[in-house]
Tab-separated table of N, CA and C in Angstrom:
chain	number	residue	atom	x	y	z
A	78	MET	N	-16.993	0.782	-15.865
A	78	MET	CA	-17.045	-0.084	-14.698
A	78	MET	C	-16.809	0.774	-13.459
A	79	SER	N	-17.587	0.586	-12.443
A	79	SER	CA	-17.444	1.394	-11.228
A	79	SER	C	-16.247	0.945	-10.415
A	80	GLY	N	-15.755	1.843	-9.554
A	80	GLY	CA	-14.643	1.503	-8.676
A	80	GLY	C	-14.980	0.340	-7.762
A	81	ARG	N	-16.213	0.282	-7.321
A	81	ARG	CA	-16.640	-0.791	-6.418
A	81	ARG	C	-16.559	-2.143	-7.116
A	82	SER	N	-17.046	-2.252	-8.348
A	82	SER	CA	-17.016	-3.533	-9.037
A	82	SER	C	-15.578	-3.939	-9.381
A	83	ARG	N	-14.741	-2.967	-9.644
A	83	ARG	CA	-13.326	-3.277	-9.910
A	83	ARG	C	-12.680	-3.875	-8.664
A	84	VAL	N	-12.950	-3.305	-7.505
A	84	VAL	CA	-12.407	-3.824	-6.253
A	84	VAL	C	-12.935	-5.228	-6.006
A	85	ASP	N	-14.213	-5.435	-6.239
A	85	ASP	CA	-14.800	-6.768	-6.071
A	85	ASP	C	-14.118	-7.790	-6.988
A	86	ARG	N	-13.904	-7.393	-8.238
A	86	ARG	CA	-13.260	-8.296	-9.206
A	86	ARG	C	-11.827	-8.629	-8.785
A	87	LEU	N	-11.096	-7.616	-8.367
A	87	LEU	CA	-9.715	-7.845	-7.922
A	87	LEU	C	-9.670	-8.778	-6.721
A	88	PHE	N	-10.584	-8.570	-5.799
A	88	PHE	CA	-10.638	-9.413	-4.606
A	88	PHE	C	-10.937	-10.862	-4.985
A	89	GLU	N	-11.876	-11.050	-5.892
A	89	GLU	CA	-12.217	-12.401	-6.336
A	89	GLU	C	-11.053	-13.069	-7.059
A	90	GLU	N	-10.338	-12.333	-7.888
A	90	GLU	CA	-9.179	-12.884	-8.595
A	90	GLU	C	-8.098	-13.340	-7.625
A	91	LEU	N	-7.991	-12.674	-6.525
A	91	LEU	CA	-6.973	-13.025	-5.538
A	91	LEU	C	-7.296	-14.342	-4.842
A	92	GLU	N	-8.568	-14.713	-4.776
A	92	GLU	CA	-9.018	-15.968	-4.170
A	92	GLU	C	-8.531	-16.128	-2.742
A	93	VAL	N	-8.753	-15.108	-1.943
A	93	VAL	CA	-8.340	-15.132	-0.541
A	93	VAL	C	-9.413	-15.826	0.286
A	94	GLU	N	-8.987	-16.724	1.146
A	94	GLU	CA	-9.907	-17.387	2.054
A	94	GLU	C	-9.761	-16.774	3.433
A	95	CYS	N	-10.836	-16.819	4.191
A	95	CYS	CA	-10.805	-16.287	5.550
A	95	CYS	C	-9.729	-17.023	6.356
A	96	GLY	N	-8.934	-16.268	7.070
A	96	GLY	CA	-7.861	-16.850	7.872
A	96	GLY	C	-6.551	-17.005	7.121
A	97	ALA	N	-6.439	-16.386	5.951
A	97	ALA	CA	-5.197	-16.464	5.174
A	97	ALA	C	-4.089	-15.682	5.874
A	98	SER	N	-2.870	-16.136	5.695
A	98	SER	CA	-1.732	-15.402	6.249
A	98	SER	C	-1.306	-14.324	5.265
A	99	MET	N	-0.606	-13.313	5.758
A	99	MET	CA	-0.093	-12.268	4.873
A	99	MET	C	0.893	-12.850	3.875
A	100	GLN	N	1.661	-13.841	4.305
A	100	GLN	CA	2.603	-14.472	3.388
A	100	GLN	C	1.845	-15.122	2.230
A	101	CYS	N	0.752	-15.800	2.519
A	101	CYS	CA	-0.066	-16.431	1.482
A	101	CYS	C	-0.637	-15.379	0.528
A	102	ILE	N	-1.171	-14.308	1.072
A	102	ILE	CA	-1.754	-13.246	0.247
A	102	ILE	C	-0.677	-12.588	-0.614
A	103	THR	N	0.491	-12.346	-0.025
A	103	THR	CA	1.593	-11.726	-0.770
A	103	THR	C	2.055	-12.633	-1.904
A	104	GLU	N	2.191	-13.923	-1.631
A	104	GLU	CA	2.617	-14.880	-2.666
A	104	GLU	C	1.583	-14.969	-3.784
A	105	ARG	N	0.312	-14.951	-3.424
A	105	ARG	CA	-0.754	-15.016	-4.431
A	105	ARG	C	-0.733	-13.743	-5.298
A	106	ALA	N	-0.574	-12.598	-4.675
A	106	ALA	CA	-0.501	-11.340	-5.427
A	106	ALA	C	0.710	-11.349	-6.355
A	107	SER	N	1.833	-11.849	-5.872
A	107	SER	CA	3.049	-11.927	-6.677
A	107	SER	C	2.827	-12.784	-7.921
A	108	ALA	N	2.170	-13.928	-7.742
A	108	ALA	CA	1.900	-14.813	-8.874
A	108	ALA	C	0.928	-14.175	-9.865
A	109	LEU	N	-0.109	-13.532	-9.361
A	109	LEU	CA	-1.093	-12.885	-10.237
A	109	LEU	C	-0.483	-11.765	-11.063
A	110	LEU	N	0.407	-11.001	-10.431
A	110	LEU	CA	0.959	-9.804	-11.066
A	110	LEU	C	2.259	-10.050	-11.830
A	111	GLY	N	2.899	-11.185	-11.571
A	111	GLY	CA	4.190	-11.443	-12.192
A	111	GLY	C	5.277	-10.526	-11.661
A	112	LEU	N	5.123	-10.119	-10.409
A	112	LEU	CA	6.084	-9.236	-9.747
A	112	LEU	C	6.751	-9.958	-8.589
A	113	ASP	N	8.008	-9.671	-8.384
A	113	ASP	CA	8.697	-10.120	-7.174
A	113	ASP	C	8.355	-9.094	-6.097
A	114	ILE	N	7.525	-9.492	-5.121
A	114	ILE	CA	7.085	-8.567	-4.080
A	114	ILE	C	7.869	-8.853	-2.807
A	115	GLU	N	8.545	-7.835	-2.313
A	115	GLU	CA	9.384	-7.967	-1.123
A	115	GLU	C	8.899	-6.998	-0.048
A	116	VAL	N	8.692	-7.528	1.157
A	116	VAL	CA	8.339	-6.693	2.299
A	116	VAL	C	9.618	-6.505	3.107
A	117	ASP	N	10.041	-5.255	3.267
A	117	ASP	CA	11.265	-4.940	3.997
A	117	ASP	C	10.923	-4.282	5.325
A	118	VAL	N	11.337	-4.917	6.429
A	118	VAL	CA	11.196	-4.318	7.752
A	118	VAL	C	12.507	-3.600	8.035
A	119	LEU	N	12.452	-2.273	8.123
A	119	LEU	CA	13.655	-1.453	8.146
A	119	LEU	C	13.887	-0.769	9.488
A	120	ASN	N	15.178	-0.631	9.838
A	120	ASN	CA	15.514	0.170	11.020
A	120	ASN	C	15.480	1.644	10.629
A	121	GLU	N	15.675	2.522	11.581
A	121	GLU	CA	15.525	3.969	11.329
A	121	GLU	C	16.479	4.492	10.255
A	122	GLU	N	17.718	4.036	10.270
A	122	GLU	CA	18.687	4.518	9.276
A	122	GLU	C	18.269	4.101	7.868
A	123	GLU	N	17.867	2.847	7.710
A	123	GLU	CA	17.403	2.375	6.400
A	123	GLU	C	16.129	3.110	5.985
A	124	TRP	N	15.271	3.387	6.954
A	124	TRP	CA	13.998	4.041	6.684
A	124	TRP	C	14.192	5.423	6.056
A	125	ARG	N	15.183	6.153	6.535
A	125	ARG	CA	15.427	7.501	6.016
A	125	ARG	C	15.829	7.498	4.541
A	126	ALA	N	16.282	6.352	4.028
A	126	ALA	CA	16.715	6.257	2.635
A	126	ALA	C	15.612	5.767	1.692
A	127	VAL	N	14.415	5.509	2.205
A	127	VAL	CA	13.315	5.014	1.375
A	127	VAL	C	12.876	6.113	0.411
A	128	PRO	N	12.845	5.808	-0.908
A	128	PRO	CA	12.399	6.819	-1.865
A	128	PRO	C	10.912	7.124	-1.701
A	129	ARG	N	10.538	8.364	-1.842
A	129	ARG	CA	9.137	8.766	-1.699
A	129	ARG	C	8.316	8.268	-2.885
A	130	PHE	N	7.139	7.788	-2.579
A	130	PHE	CA	6.101	7.421	-3.542
A	130	PHE	C	6.371	6.154	-4.348
A	131	LEU	N	7.620	5.760	-4.574
A	131	LEU	CA	7.958	4.651	-5.470
A	131	LEU	C	7.583	3.308	-4.854
A	132	LEU	N	6.836	2.508	-5.608
A	132	LEU	CA	6.414	1.191	-5.149
A	132	LEU	C	6.944	0.091	-6.062
A	133	VAL	N	6.918	0.326	-7.378
A	133	VAL	CA	7.341	-0.670	-8.360
A	133	VAL	C	8.540	-0.145	-9.132
A	134	ASP	N	9.525	-1.020	-9.300
A	134	ASP	CA	10.698	-0.716	-10.111
A	134	ASP	C	10.961	-1.924	-10.999
A	135	GLY	N	10.592	-1.806	-12.278
A	135	GLY	CA	10.730	-2.927	-13.200
A	135	GLY	C	9.767	-4.052	-12.837
A	136	ASP	N	10.323	-5.257	-12.599
A	136	ASP	CA	9.479	-6.405	-12.243
A	136	ASP	C	9.554	-6.705	-10.740
A	137	ARG	N	9.909	-5.675	-9.981
A	137	ARG	CA	10.065	-5.841	-8.533
A	137	ARG	C	9.274	-4.769	-7.792
A	138	ALA	N	8.586	-5.197	-6.740
A	138	ALA	CA	7.869	-4.259	-5.877
A	138	ALA	C	8.451	-4.380	-4.473
A	139	ARG	N	8.655	-3.240	-3.865
A	139	ARG	CA	9.220	-3.216	-2.516
A	139	ARG	C	8.245	-2.489	-1.601
A	140	ILE	N	7.837	-3.180	-0.527
A	140	ILE	CA	6.939	-2.586	0.454
A	140	ILE	C	7.742	-2.338	1.724
A	141	PRO	N	8.108	-1.091	1.972
A	141	PRO	CA	8.897	-0.797	3.178
A	141	PRO	C	7.993	-0.572	4.391
A	142	VAL	N	8.375	-1.161	5.513
A	142	VAL	CA	7.698	-0.901	6.786
A	142	VAL	C	8.763	-0.593	7.821
A	143	ARG	N	8.430	0.282	8.732
A	143	ARG	CA	9.388	0.728	9.753
A	143	ARG	C	9.260	-0.151	10.999
A	144	ARG	N	10.380	-0.741	11.396
A	144	ARG	CA	10.411	-1.658	12.531
A	144	ARG	C	9.843	-1.041	13.804
A	145	SER	N	10.033	0.243	14.015
A	145	SER	CA	9.591	0.884	15.253
A	145	SER	C	8.086	1.165	15.285
A	146	ASP	N	7.397	1.030	14.148
A	146	ASP	CA	5.945	1.214	14.130
A	146	ASP	C	5.270	0.003	14.766
A	147	PRO	N	4.084	0.179	15.338
A	147	PRO	CA	3.367	-0.958	15.934
A	147	PRO	C	3.099	-2.051	14.892
A	148	GLN	N	3.084	-3.281	15.341
A	148	GLN	CA	2.901	-4.409	14.430
A	148	GLN	C	1.594	-4.308	13.649
A	149	TRP	N	0.524	-3.879	14.311
A	149	TRP	CA	-0.762	-3.770	13.608
A	149	TRP	C	-0.682	-2.723	12.495
A	150	TYR	N	0.107	-1.671	12.700
A	150	TYR	CA	0.238	-0.639	11.683
A	150	TYR	C	1.088	-1.144	10.511
A	151	ARG	N	2.131	-1.906	10.818
A	151	ARG	CA	2.941	-2.498	9.746
A	151	ARG	C	2.070	-3.397	8.871
A	152	LEU	N	1.166	-4.149	9.495
A	152	LEU	CA	0.242	-4.992	8.747
A	152	LEU	C	-0.634	-4.124	7.840
A	153	HIS	N	-1.152	-3.037	8.358
A	153	HIS	CA	-1.970	-2.113	7.561
A	153	HIS	C	-1.187	-1.613	6.346
A	154	VAL	N	0.068	-1.230	6.542
A	154	VAL	CA	0.884	-0.717	5.439
A	154	VAL	C	1.053	-1.789	4.359
A	155	VAL	N	1.355	-3.016	4.765
A	155	VAL	CA	1.555	-4.095	3.791
A	155	VAL	C	0.273	-4.340	3.001
A	156	ILE	N	-0.853	-4.409	3.682
A	156	ILE	CA	-2.126	-4.632	2.995
A	156	ILE	C	-2.447	-3.467	2.059
A	157	HIS	N	-2.224	-2.252	2.512
A	157	HIS	CA	-2.489	-1.068	1.685
A	157	HIS	C	-1.630	-1.079	0.419
A	158	GLU	N	-0.349	-1.359	0.566
A	158	GLU	CA	0.553	-1.343	-0.597
A	158	GLU	C	0.284	-2.523	-1.526
A	159	LEU	N	-0.037	-3.698	-0.985
A	159	LEU	CA	-0.430	-4.820	-1.837
A	159	LEU	C	-1.666	-4.452	-2.656
A	160	SER	N	-2.568	-3.728	-2.032
A	160	SER	CA	-3.780	-3.306	-2.729
A	160	SER	C	-3.455	-2.364	-3.885
A	161	HIS	N	-2.510	-1.447	-3.677
A	161	HIS	CA	-2.065	-0.593	-4.786
A	161	HIS	C	-1.548	-1.457	-5.928
A	162	LEU	N	-0.724	-2.428	-5.611
A	162	LEU	CA	-0.161	-3.296	-6.642
A	162	LEU	C	-1.262	-4.031	-7.400
A	163	LEU	N	-2.217	-4.588	-6.666
A	163	LEU	CA	-3.305	-5.330	-7.295
A	163	LEU	C	-4.173	-4.433	-8.171
A	164	CYS	N	-4.280	-3.167	-7.810
A	164	CYS	CA	-5.047	-2.206	-8.608
A	164	CYS	C	-4.259	-1.715	-9.828
A	165	GLY	N	-3.008	-2.137	-9.952
A	165	GLY	CA	-2.192	-1.729	-11.094
A	165	GLY	C	-1.450	-0.425	-10.893
A	166	HIS	N	-1.399	0.065	-9.671
A	166	HIS	CA	-0.695	1.316	-9.378
A	166	HIS	C	0.794	1.034	-9.188
A	167	THR	N	1.635	1.900	-9.676
A	167	THR	CA	3.081	1.727	-9.528
A	167	THR	C	3.667	2.594	-8.427
A	168	ARG	N	2.811	3.430	-7.835
A	168	ARG	CA	3.280	4.317	-6.776
A	168	ARG	C	2.179	4.511	-5.749
A	169	CYS	N	2.568	5.028	-4.599
A	169	CYS	CA	1.626	5.355	-3.539
A	169	CYS	C	1.999	6.725	-3.018
A	170	GLU	N	1.053	7.623	-3.045
A	170	GLU	CA	1.319	9.000	-2.627
A	170	GLU	C	1.600	9.110	-1.128
A	171	SER	N	1.338	8.044	-0.379
A	171	SER	CA	1.570	8.073	1.070
A	171	SER	C	2.917	7.482	1.470
A	172	LEU	N	3.653	6.904	0.522
A	172	LEU	CA	4.939	6.293	0.871
A	172	LEU	C	5.995	7.351	1.156
A	173	PRO	N	6.858	7.135	2.105
A	173	PRO	CA	6.795	6.047	3.082
A	173	PRO	C	5.770	6.350	4.178
A	174	MET	N	4.982	5.333	4.555
A	174	MET	CA	3.930	5.480	5.561
A	174	MET	C	4.490	5.192	6.953
A	175	THR	N	4.231	6.091	7.885
A	175	THR	CA	4.668	5.875	9.263
A	175	THR	C	3.513	6.108	10.222
A	176	PHE	N	3.572	5.423	11.338
A	176	PHE	CA	2.525	5.531	12.343
A	176	PHE	C	2.445	6.939	12.918
A	177	ASP	N	3.589	7.580	13.094
A	177	ASP	CA	3.600	8.903	13.707
A	177	ASP	C	3.287	10.035	12.724
A	178	GLN	N	3.079	9.697	11.481
A	178	GLN	CA	2.729	10.709	10.482
A	178	GLN	C	1.536	10.262	9.659
A	179	LEU	N	0.496	9.793	10.327
A	179	LEU	CA	-0.696	9.329	9.620
A	179	LEU	C	-1.281	10.466	8.801
A	180	ARG	N	-1.643	10.147	7.554
A	180	ARG	CA	-2.263	11.136	6.674
A	180	ARG	C	-3.456	10.496	5.994
A	181	LYS	N	-4.451	11.297	5.732
A	181	LYS	CA	-5.599	10.849	4.949
A	181	LYS	C	-5.295	11.125	3.483
A	182	PRO	N	-5.871	10.320	2.560
A	182	PRO	CA	-5.597	10.550	1.133
A	182	PRO	C	-5.856	11.981	0.686
A	183	ALA	N	-6.876	12.631	1.195
A	183	ALA	CA	-7.193	13.993	0.768
A	183	ALA	C	-6.089	14.970	1.148
A	184	GLN	N	-5.305	14.642	2.163
A	184	GLN	CA	-4.230	15.525	2.590
A	184	GLN	C	-3.011	15.423	1.689
A	185	VAL	N	-2.930	14.370	0.892
A	185	VAL	CA	-1.788	14.207	0.002
A	185	VAL	C	-1.636	15.427	-0.884
A	186	CYS	N	-2.737	15.924	-1.419
A	186	CYS	CA	-2.693	17.072	-2.322
A	186	CYS	C	-2.212	18.327	-1.613
A	187	ALA	N	-2.672	18.533	-0.415
A	187	ALA	CA	-2.245	19.711	0.339
A	187	ALA	C	-0.757	19.640	0.621
A	188	LEU	N	-0.277	18.451	0.954
A	188	LEU	CA	1.146	18.298	1.244
A	188	LEU	C	1.992	18.426	-0.014
A	189	ALA	N	1.418	18.084	-1.163
A	189	ALA	CA	2.161	18.148	-2.419
A	189	ALA	C	2.186	19.545	-3.015
A	190	GLY	N	1.394	20.489	-2.503
A	190	GLY	CA	1.485	21.860	-2.963
A	190	GLY	C	0.382	22.318	-3.878
A	191	VAL	N	-0.799	21.729	-3.774
A	191	VAL	CA	-1.917	22.196	-4.599
A	191	VAL	C	-2.233	23.638	-4.234
A	192	GLY	N	-2.542	24.432	-5.228
A	192	GLY	CA	-2.949	25.803	-4.930
A	192	GLY	C	-2.065	26.837	-5.569
A	193	GLY	N	-1.115	26.402	-6.360
A	193	GLY	CA	-0.280	27.364	-7.081
A	193	GLY	C	1.091	27.510	-6.478
A	194	GLY	N	1.925	28.199	-7.180
A	194	GLY	CA	3.287	28.402	-6.718
A	194	GLY	C	4.208	27.289	-7.178
A	195	ALA	N	5.472	27.439	-6.854
A	195	ALA	CA	6.468	26.451	-7.250
A	195	ALA	C	6.151	25.106	-6.609
A	196	GLY	N	6.258	24.045	-7.380
A	196	GLY	CA	6.044	22.699	-6.863
A	196	GLY	C	4.582	22.337	-6.691
A	197	SER	N	3.666	23.148	-7.215
A	197	SER	CA	2.252	22.840	-7.029
A	197	SER	C	1.821	21.714	-7.960
A	198	VAL	N	0.758	21.020	-7.558
A	198	VAL	CA	0.212	19.909	-8.319
A	198	VAL	C	-1.103	20.375	-8.926
A	199	ALA	N	-1.345	20.054	-10.181
A	199	ALA	CA	-2.599	20.424	-10.822
A	199	ALA	C	-3.762	19.744	-10.109
A	200	LEU	N	-4.902	20.424	-10.064
A	200	LEU	CA	-6.071	19.890	-9.379
A	200	LEU	C	-6.491	18.547	-9.953
A	201	ASP	N	-6.441	18.370	-11.280
A	201	ASP	CA	-6.800	17.091	-11.894
A	201	ASP	C	-5.881	15.979	-11.408
A	202	ASP	N	-4.584	16.270	-11.323
A	202	ASP	CA	-3.632	15.279	-10.819
A	202	ASP	C	-3.947	14.930	-9.375
A	203	CYS	N	-4.292	15.924	-8.599
A	203	CYS	CA	-4.611	15.716	-7.194
A	203	CYS	C	-5.838	14.818	-7.055
A	204	GLN	N	-6.861	15.095	-7.841
A	204	GLN	CA	-8.076	14.286	-7.781
A	204	GLN	C	-7.797	12.853	-8.201
A	205	GLU	N	-6.933	12.675	-9.173
A	205	GLU	CA	-6.559	11.323	-9.606
A	205	GLU	C	-5.815	10.600	-8.485
A	206	GLN	N	-4.905	11.286	-7.812
A	206	GLN	CA	-4.164	10.685	-6.707
A	206	GLN	C	-5.103	10.253	-5.590
A	207	VAL	N	-6.053	11.095	-5.262
A	207	VAL	CA	-7.031	10.775	-4.222
A	207	VAL	C	-7.853	9.563	-4.637
A	208	ALA	N	-8.253	9.497	-5.911
A	208	ALA	CA	-9.039	8.367	-6.403
A	208	ALA	C	-8.240	7.061	-6.326
A	209	LEU	N	-6.953	7.117	-6.670
A	209	LEU	CA	-6.106	5.920	-6.597
A	209	LEU	C	-5.944	5.451	-5.152
A	210	GLU	N	-5.743	6.391	-4.247
A	210	GLU	CA	-5.624	6.042	-2.822
A	210	GLU	C	-6.929	5.428	-2.306
A	211	ALA	N	-8.050	5.991	-2.716
A	211	ALA	CA	-9.348	5.479	-2.267
A	211	ALA	C	-9.594	4.071	-2.810
A	212	GLU	N	-9.220	3.830	-4.061
A	212	GLU	CA	-9.387	2.501	-4.648
A	212	GLU	C	-8.548	1.472	-3.897
A	213	ALA	N	-7.295	1.810	-3.637
A	213	ALA	CA	-6.417	0.891	-2.904
A	213	ALA	C	-6.936	0.653	-1.489
A	214	GLU	N	-7.426	1.696	-0.847
A	214	GLU	CA	-7.909	1.549	0.526
A	214	GLU	C	-9.167	0.686	0.581
A	215	ALA	N	-10.039	0.783	-0.421
A	215	ALA	CA	-11.246	-0.052	-0.466
A	215	ALA	C	-10.861	-1.530	-0.554
A	216	LEU	N	-9.888	-1.853	-1.404
A	216	LEU	CA	-9.433	-3.241	-1.509
A	216	LEU	C	-8.715	-3.662	-0.228
A	217	ALA	N	-7.949	-2.762	0.360
A	217	ALA	CA	-7.237	-3.068	1.609
A	217	ALA	C	-8.215	-3.436	2.727
A	218	HIS	N	-9.332	-2.741	2.804
A	218	HIS	CA	-10.334	-3.076	3.827
A	218	HIS	C	-10.869	-4.480	3.622
A	219	ARG	N	-11.104	-4.863	2.374
A	219	ARG	CA	-11.583	-6.228	2.081
A	219	ARG	C	-10.521	-7.245	2.467
A	220	LEU	N	-9.287	-7.009	2.062
A	220	LEU	CA	-8.206	-7.955	2.374
A	220	LEU	C	-7.972	-8.060	3.877
A	221	GLY	N	-7.979	-6.918	4.551
A	221	GLY	CA	-7.710	-6.894	5.985
A	221	GLY	C	-8.689	-7.723	6.794
A	222	SER	N	-9.902	-7.855	6.318
A	222	SER	CA	-10.890	-8.634	7.055
A	222	SER	C	-10.655	-10.141	6.946
A	223	PHE	N	-9.767	-10.554	6.053
A	223	PHE	CA	-9.511	-11.970	5.855
A	223	PHE	C	-8.190	-12.459	6.450
A	224	VAL	N	-7.366	-11.545	6.915
A	224	VAL	CA	-6.025	-11.900	7.388
A	224	VAL	C	-6.087	-12.601	8.755
A	225	LEU	N	-5.339	-13.690	8.863
A	225	LEU	CA	-5.301	-14.463	10.106
A	225	LEU	C	-4.610	-13.699	11.225
A	226	ALA	N	-3.377	-13.320	10.997
A	226	ALA	CA	-2.603	-12.629	12.027
A	226	ALA	C	-1.429	-11.925	11.369
A	227	PRO	N	-0.934	-10.836	11.974
A	227	PRO	CA	0.218	-10.140	11.393
A	227	PRO	C	1.435	-11.050	11.283
A	228	GLN	N	2.130	-10.914	10.179
A	228	GLN	CA	3.334	-11.702	9.934
A	228	GLN	C	4.578	-10.830	9.823
A	229	PHE	N	4.403	-9.515	9.876
A	229	PHE	CA	5.555	-8.615	9.677
A	229	PHE	C	5.788	-7.785	10.902
């Protein structure tokens, strides 16, 4: 099955209608996945304690957003992370995401140390990470076009 058809199927399963609120989409995703999904708007001190990459812990998913980031960017982060969850991903290589440190999925590998040496990531792992980010972003674009207004 192609990545495109998988994204289409996931979007259809979510049954999002045009003009849906983020709260509605989050609740629907929570019911579909059987996960308690929590969106946390954090101040700077709390933000510094956010674990890198971790999205799911047991039957709970936590989507951290930084209060000081623009509201439209916080909305993007929530949609992106919900998309990871819907795709079955338990982590996001971009977490924690901040407006002042925007990164493209392809840069994740460079930042993680691809190319040898201590802490380097195997090329296959890097390609898989990029593919997971691309899949989540494709679904996020579909979801983002249906959202009524930012709620976070």
